[in-house]
mmCIF file of C-alpha atoms in Angstrom:
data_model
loop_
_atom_site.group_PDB
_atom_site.id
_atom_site.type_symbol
_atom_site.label_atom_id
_atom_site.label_comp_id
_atom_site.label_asym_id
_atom_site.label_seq_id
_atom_site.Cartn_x
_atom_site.Cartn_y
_atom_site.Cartn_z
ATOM 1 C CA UNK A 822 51.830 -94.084 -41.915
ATOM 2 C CA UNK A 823 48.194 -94.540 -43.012
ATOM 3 C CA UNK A 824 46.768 -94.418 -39.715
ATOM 4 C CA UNK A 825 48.638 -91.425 -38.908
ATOM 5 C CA UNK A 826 47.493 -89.568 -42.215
ATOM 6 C CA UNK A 827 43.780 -90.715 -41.504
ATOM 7 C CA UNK A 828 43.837 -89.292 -38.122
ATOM 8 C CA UNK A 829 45.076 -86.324 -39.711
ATOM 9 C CA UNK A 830 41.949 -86.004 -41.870
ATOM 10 C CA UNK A 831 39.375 -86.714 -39.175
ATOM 11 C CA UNK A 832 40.554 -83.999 -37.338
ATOM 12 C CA UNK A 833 40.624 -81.414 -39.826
ATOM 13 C CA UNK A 834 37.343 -82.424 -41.229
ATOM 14 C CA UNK A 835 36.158 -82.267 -36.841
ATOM 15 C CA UNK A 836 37.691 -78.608 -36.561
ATOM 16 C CA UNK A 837 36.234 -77.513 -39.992
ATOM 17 C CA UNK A 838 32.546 -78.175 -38.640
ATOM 18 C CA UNK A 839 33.110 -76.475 -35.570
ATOM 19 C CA UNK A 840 34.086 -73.292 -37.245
ATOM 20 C CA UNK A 841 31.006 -73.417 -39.511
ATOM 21 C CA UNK A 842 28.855 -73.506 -36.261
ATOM 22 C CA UNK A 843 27.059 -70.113 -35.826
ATOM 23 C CA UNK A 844 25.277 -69.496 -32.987
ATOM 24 C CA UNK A 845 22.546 -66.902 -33.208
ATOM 25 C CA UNK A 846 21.986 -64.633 -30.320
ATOM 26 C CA UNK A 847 19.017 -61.922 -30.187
ATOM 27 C CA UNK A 848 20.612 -58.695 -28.521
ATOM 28 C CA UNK A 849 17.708 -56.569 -27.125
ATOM 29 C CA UNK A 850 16.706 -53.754 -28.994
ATOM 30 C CA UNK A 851 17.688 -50.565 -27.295
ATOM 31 C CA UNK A 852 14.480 -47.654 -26.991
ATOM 32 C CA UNK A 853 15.554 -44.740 -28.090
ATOM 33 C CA UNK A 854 12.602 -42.753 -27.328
ATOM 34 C CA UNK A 855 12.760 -40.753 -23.674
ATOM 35 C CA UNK A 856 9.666 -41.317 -21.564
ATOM 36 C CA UNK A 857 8.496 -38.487 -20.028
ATOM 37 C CA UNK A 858 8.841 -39.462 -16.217
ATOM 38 C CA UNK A 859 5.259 -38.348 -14.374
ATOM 39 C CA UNK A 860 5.590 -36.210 -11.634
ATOM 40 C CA UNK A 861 3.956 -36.414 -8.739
ATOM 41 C CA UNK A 862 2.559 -33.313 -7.051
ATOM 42 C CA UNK A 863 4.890 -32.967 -4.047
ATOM 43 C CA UNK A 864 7.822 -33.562 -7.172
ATOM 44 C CA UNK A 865 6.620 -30.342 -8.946
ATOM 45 C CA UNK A 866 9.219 -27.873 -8.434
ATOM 46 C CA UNK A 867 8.663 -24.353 -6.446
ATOM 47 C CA UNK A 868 8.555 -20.962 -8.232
ATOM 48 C CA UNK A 869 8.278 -22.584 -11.734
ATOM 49 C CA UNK A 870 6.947 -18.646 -12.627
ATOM 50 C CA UNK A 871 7.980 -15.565 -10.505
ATOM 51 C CA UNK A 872 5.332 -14.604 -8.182
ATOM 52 C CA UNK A 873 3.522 -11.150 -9.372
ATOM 53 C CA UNK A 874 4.625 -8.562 -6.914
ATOM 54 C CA UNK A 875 1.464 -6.839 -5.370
ATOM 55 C CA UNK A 876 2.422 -2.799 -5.097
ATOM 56 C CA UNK A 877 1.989 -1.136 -2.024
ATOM 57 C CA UNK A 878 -1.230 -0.340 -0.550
ATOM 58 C CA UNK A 879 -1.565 3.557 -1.385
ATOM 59 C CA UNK A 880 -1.703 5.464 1.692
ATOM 60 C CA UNK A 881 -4.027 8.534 2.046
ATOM 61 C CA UNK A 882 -3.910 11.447 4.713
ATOM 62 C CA UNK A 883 -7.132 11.391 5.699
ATOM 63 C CA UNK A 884 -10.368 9.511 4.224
ATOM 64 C CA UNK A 885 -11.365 12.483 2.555
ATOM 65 C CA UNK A 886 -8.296 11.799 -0.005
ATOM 66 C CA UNK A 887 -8.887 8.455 -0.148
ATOM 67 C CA UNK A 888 -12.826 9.397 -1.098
ATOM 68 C CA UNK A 889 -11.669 11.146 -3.728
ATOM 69 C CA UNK A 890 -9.140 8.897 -5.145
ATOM 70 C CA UNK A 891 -12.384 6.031 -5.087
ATOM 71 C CA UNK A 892 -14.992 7.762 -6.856
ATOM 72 C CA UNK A 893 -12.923 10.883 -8.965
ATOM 73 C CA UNK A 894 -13.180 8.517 -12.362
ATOM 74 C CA UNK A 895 -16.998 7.620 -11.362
ATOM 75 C CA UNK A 896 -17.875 11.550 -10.971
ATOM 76 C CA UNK A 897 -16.033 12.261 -13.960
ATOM 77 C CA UNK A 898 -17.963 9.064 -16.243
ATOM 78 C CA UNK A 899 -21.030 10.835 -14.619
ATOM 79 C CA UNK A 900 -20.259 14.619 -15.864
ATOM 80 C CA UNK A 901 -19.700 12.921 -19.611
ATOM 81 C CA UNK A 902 -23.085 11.638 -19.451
ATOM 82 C CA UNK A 903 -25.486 14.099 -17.783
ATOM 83 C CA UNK A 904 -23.206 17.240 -17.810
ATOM 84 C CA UNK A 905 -22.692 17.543 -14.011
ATOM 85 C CA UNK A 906 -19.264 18.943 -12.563
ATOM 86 C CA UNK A 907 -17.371 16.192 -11.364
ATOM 87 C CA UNK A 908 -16.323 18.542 -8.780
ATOM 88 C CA UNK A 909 -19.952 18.776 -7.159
ATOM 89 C CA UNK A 910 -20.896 15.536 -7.486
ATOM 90 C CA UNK A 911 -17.722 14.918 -5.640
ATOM 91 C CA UNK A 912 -18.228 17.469 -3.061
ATOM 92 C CA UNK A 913 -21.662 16.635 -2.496
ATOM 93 C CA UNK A 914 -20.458 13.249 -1.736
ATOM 94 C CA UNK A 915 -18.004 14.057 0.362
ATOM 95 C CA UNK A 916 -20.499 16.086 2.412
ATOM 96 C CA UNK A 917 -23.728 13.667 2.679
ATOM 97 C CA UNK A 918 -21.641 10.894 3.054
ATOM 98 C CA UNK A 919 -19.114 11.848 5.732
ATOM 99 C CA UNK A 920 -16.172 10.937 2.772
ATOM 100 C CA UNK A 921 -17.732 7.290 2.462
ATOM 101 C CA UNK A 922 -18.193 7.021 6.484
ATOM 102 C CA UNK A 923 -21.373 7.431 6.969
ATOM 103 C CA UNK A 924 -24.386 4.955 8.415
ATOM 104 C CA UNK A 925 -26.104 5.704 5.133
ATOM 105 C CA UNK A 926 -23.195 4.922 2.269
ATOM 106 C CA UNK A 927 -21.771 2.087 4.565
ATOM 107 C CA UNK A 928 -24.904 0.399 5.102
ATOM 108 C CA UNK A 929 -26.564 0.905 2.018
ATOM 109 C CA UNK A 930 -23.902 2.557 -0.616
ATOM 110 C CA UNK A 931 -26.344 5.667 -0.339
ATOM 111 C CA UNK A 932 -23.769 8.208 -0.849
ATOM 112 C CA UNK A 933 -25.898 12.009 -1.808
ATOM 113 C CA UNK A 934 -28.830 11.170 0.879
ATOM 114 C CA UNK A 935 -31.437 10.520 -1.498
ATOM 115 C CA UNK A 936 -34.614 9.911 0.540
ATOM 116 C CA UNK A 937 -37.053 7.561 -1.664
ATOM 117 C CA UNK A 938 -39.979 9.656 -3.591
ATOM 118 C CA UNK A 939 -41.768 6.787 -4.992
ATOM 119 C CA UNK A 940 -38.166 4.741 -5.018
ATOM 120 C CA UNK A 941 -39.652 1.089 -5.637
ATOM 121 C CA UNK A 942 -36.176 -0.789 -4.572
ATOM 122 C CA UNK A 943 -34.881 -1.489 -1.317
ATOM 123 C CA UNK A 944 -34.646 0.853 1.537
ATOM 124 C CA UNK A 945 -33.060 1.967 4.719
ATOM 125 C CA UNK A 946 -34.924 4.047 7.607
ATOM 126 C CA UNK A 947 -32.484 6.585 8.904
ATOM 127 C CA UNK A 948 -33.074 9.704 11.426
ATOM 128 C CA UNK A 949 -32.418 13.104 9.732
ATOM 129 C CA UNK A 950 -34.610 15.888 9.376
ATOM 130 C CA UNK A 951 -37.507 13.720 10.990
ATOM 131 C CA UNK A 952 -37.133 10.208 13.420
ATOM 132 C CA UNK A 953 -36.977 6.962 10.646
ATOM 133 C CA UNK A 954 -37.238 9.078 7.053
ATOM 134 C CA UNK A 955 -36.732 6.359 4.194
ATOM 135 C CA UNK A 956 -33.757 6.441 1.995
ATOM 136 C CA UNK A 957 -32.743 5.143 -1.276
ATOM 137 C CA UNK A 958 -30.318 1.330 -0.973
ATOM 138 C CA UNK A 959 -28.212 0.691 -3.444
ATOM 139 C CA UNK A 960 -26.335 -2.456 -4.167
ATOM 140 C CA UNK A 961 -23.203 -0.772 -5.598
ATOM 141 C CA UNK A 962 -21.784 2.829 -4.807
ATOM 142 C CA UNK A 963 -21.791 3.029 -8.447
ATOM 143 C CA UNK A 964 -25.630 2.698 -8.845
ATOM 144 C CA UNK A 965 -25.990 5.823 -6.031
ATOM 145 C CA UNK A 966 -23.682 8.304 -8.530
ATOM 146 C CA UNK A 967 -26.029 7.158 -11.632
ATOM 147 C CA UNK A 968 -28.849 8.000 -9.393
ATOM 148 C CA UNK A 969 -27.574 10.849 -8.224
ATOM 149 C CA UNK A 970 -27.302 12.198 -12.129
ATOM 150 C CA UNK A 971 -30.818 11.166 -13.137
ATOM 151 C CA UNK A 972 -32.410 12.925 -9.917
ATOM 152 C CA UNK A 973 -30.403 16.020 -11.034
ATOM 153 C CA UNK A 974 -31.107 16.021 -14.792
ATOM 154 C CA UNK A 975 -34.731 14.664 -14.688
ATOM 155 C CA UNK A 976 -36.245 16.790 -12.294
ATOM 156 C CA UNK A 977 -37.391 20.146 -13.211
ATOM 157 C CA UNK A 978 -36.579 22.053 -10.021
ATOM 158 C CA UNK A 979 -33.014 21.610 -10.997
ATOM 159 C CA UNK A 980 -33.335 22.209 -14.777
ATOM 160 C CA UNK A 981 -31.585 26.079 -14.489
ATOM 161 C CA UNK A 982 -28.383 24.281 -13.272
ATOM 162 C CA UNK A 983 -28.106 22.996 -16.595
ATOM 163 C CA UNK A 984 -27.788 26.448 -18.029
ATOM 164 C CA UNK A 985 -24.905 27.353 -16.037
ATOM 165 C CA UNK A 986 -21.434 26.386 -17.204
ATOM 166 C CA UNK A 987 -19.588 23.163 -16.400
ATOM 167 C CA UNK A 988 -16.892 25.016 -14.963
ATOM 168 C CA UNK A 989 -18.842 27.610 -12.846
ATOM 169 C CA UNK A 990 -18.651 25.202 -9.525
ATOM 170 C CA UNK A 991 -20.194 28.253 -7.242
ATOM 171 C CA UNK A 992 -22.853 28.729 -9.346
ATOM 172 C CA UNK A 993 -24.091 24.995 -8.900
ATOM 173 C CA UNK A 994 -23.708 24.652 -5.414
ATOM 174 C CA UNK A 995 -25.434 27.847 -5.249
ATOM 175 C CA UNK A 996 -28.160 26.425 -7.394
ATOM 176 C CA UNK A 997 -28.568 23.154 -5.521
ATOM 177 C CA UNK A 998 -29.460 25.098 -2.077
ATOM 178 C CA UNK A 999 -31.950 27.446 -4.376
ATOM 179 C CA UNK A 1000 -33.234 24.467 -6.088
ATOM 180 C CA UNK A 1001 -34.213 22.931 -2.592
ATOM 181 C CA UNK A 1002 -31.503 20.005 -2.327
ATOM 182 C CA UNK A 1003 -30.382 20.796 1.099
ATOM 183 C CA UNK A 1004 -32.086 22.799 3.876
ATOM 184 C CA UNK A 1005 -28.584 23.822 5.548
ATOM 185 C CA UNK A 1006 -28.520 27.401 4.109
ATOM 186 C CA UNK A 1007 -24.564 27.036 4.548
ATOM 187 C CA UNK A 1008 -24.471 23.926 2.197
ATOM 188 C CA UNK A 1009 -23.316 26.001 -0.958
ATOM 189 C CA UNK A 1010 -20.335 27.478 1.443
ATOM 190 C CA UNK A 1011 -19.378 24.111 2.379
ATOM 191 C CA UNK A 1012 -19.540 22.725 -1.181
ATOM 192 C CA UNK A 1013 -17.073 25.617 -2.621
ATOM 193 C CA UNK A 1014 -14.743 25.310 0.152
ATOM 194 C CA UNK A 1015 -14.712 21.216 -0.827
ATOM 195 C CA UNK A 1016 -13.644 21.738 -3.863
ATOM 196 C CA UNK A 1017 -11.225 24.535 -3.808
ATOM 197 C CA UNK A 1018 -9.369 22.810 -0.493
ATOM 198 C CA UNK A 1019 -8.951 19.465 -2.598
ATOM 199 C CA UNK A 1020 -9.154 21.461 -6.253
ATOM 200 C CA UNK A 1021 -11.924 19.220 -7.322
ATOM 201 C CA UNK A 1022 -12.047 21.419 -10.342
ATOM 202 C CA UNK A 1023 -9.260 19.405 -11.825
ATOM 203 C CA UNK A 1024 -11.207 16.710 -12.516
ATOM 204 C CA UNK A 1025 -13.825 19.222 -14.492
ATOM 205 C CA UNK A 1026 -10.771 19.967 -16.418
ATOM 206 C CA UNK A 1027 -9.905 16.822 -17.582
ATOM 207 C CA UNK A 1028 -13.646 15.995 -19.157
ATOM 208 C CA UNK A 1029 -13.573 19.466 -20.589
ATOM 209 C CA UNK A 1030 -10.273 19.585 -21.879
ATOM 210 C CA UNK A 1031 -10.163 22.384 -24.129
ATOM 211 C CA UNK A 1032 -13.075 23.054 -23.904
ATOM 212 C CA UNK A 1033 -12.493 24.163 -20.745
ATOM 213 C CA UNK A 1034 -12.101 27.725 -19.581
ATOM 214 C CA UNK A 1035 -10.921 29.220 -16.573
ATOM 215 C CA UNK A 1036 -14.103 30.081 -14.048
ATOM 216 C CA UNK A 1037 -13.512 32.433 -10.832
ATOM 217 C CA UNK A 1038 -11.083 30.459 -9.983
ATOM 218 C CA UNK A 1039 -8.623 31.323 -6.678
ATOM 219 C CA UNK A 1040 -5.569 33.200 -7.949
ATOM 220 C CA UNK A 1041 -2.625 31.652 -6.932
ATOM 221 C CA UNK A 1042 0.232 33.819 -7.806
ATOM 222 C CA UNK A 1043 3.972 33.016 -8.284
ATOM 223 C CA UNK A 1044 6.482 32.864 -5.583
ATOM 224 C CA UNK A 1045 7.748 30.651 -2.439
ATOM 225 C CA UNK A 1046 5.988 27.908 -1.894
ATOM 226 C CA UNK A 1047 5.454 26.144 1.541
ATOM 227 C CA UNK A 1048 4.300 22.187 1.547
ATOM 228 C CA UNK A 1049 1.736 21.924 4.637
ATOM 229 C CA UNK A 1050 2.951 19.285 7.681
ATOM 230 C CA UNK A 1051 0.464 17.543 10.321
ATOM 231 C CA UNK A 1052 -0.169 20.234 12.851
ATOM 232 C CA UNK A 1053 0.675 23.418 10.602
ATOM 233 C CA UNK A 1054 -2.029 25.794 11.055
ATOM 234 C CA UNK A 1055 -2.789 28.926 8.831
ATOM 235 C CA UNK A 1056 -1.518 31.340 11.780
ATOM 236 C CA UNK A 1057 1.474 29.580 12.091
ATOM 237 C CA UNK A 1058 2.610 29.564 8.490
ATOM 238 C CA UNK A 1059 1.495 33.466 8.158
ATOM 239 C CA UNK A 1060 3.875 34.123 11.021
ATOM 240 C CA UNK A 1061 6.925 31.664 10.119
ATOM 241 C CA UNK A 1062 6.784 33.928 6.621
ATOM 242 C CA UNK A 1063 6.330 37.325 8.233
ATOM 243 C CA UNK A 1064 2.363 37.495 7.056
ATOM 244 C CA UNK A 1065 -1.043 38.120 8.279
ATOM 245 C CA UNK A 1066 -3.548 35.279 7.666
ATOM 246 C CA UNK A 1067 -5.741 37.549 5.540
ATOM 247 C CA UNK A 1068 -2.267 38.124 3.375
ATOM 248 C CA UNK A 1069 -1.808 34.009 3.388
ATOM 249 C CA UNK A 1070 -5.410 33.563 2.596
ATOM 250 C CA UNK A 1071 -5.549 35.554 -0.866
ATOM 251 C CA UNK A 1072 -2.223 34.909 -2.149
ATOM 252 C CA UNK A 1073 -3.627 31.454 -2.218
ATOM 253 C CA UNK A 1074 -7.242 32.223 -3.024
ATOM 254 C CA UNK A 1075 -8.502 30.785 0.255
ATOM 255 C CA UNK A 1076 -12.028 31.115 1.937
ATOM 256 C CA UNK A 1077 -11.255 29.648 5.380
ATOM 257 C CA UNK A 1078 -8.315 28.201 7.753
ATOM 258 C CA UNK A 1079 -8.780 24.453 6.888
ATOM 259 C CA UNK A 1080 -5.916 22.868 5.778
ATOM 260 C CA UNK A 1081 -4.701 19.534 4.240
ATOM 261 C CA UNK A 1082 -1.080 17.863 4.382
ATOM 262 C CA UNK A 1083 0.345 18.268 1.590
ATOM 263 C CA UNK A 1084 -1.310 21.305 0.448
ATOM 264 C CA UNK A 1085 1.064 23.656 -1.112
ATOM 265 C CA UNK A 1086 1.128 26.812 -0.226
ATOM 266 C CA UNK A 1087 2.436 30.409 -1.808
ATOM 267 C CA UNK A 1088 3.991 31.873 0.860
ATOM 268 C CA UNK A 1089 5.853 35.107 -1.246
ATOM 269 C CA UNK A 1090 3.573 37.489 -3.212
#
């Protein structure tokens, strides 16, 4: 009975220790903190930002519009400064330059066919009223409107334009062929007929503002209109609309039969 009591206790006092045995194990401690993951360049994704959308190249009837549309702010910063019409400035461009075509403004942004005088910058021979006469070279078409003011304002053959109003257009190119600009004694005709085609004296207008006032302008009165289409002519609108050409002509306050697409026309007195 002893031994059976003593095996008792050795085997309780075995299975006690073995339940007091711990046995200590380190669990890794989990990172909380994301890592950015590096991308590599071909992992970048596409069209992260919308791509700008490029409007439409603008699209001009003929290169005399598109002229106009390139230099109309330039002529107008010009008639701020020195007091020129925007409208001659542009007209006169137009004309020397063949509308920005010309050897002279292509090759050397010469745009009003300023020969040299004395000019100590670069230069370009060109053939016009003599073989090889030297003209003014400009870096930037902007630099040939800023010359084209200073040989107007500082020159004292030209000082009487000065006197004449900013919106009297006729009177300057008038003045410019007195004043010995040009020796084509139809280059005041040509100027006025510029302007009024393309109503260059809009953009005098808009540098005047109110101080602007209404110059012998063409009287265009009230009535049908007609929109001119490539190949309209002036005798073939006066006859759709039961007129003579002379009839078309000063309804709309026009000096010749040149027309533009897009022009619009009074076609009812």
């Amino acid at each position: 009975m002893r031994k059976i009591v003593l095996v008792f206790c050795l085997a309780a006092v075995v299975f006690s220790c073995k339940s007091k045995k711990q046995v200590v194990t380190k669990k890794p401690h989990k990172r909380t903190e994301h890592v950015a993951r590096k991308q590599k360049p071909a992992e970048v994704e596409k069209h992260q930002e919308p791509e700008e959308v490029k409007p439409a190249p603008k699209v001009f009837a003929s290169s005399t519009e598109a002229y106009i549309y390139n230099y109309h702010e330039t002529a107008q910063q010009e008639m701020a400064l020195y007091g020129i019409p925007a409208s001659i400035t542009l007209a006169q461009g137009i004309l020397e330059s063949g509308s920005g075509k010309g050897r002279l403004s292509v090759e050397a942004n010469n745009h009003f066919g300023i020969k040299c005088h004395g000019w100590k910058g670069a230069k370009i021979y060109h053939d016009d009223d003599a073989d090889q006469e030297c003209f003014r070279k400009y870096k930037d078409a902007k630099y040939s409107f800023r010359d084209h003011s200073l040989f107007l304002s500082e020159r004292k053959r030209y000082s009487k334009l000065f006197d004449l109003k900013k919106e009297d257009y006729k009177g300057w190119a008038k003045g410019l062929k007195a004043a010995g600009y040009a020796t084509d004694r139809k280059y005041p005709d040509k100027l006025i007929s510029l302007i009024e085609r393309y109503k260059l004296y809009l953009y005098d207008e808009a540098v005047l503002g109110d101080k602007y006032v209404t110059y012998d302008m063409p009287t265009v009165q009230s009535g049908q209109t007609y929109t001119v289409e490539k190949g309209d002519t002036l005798y073939g609108i006066s006859k759709r609309f039961n007129l003579t050409v002379e009839q078309l002509q000063k309804i709309n306050g026009l000096r010749g039969t040149a027309l533009s697409i897009g022009q619009v026309l009074v076609v009812e007195p």
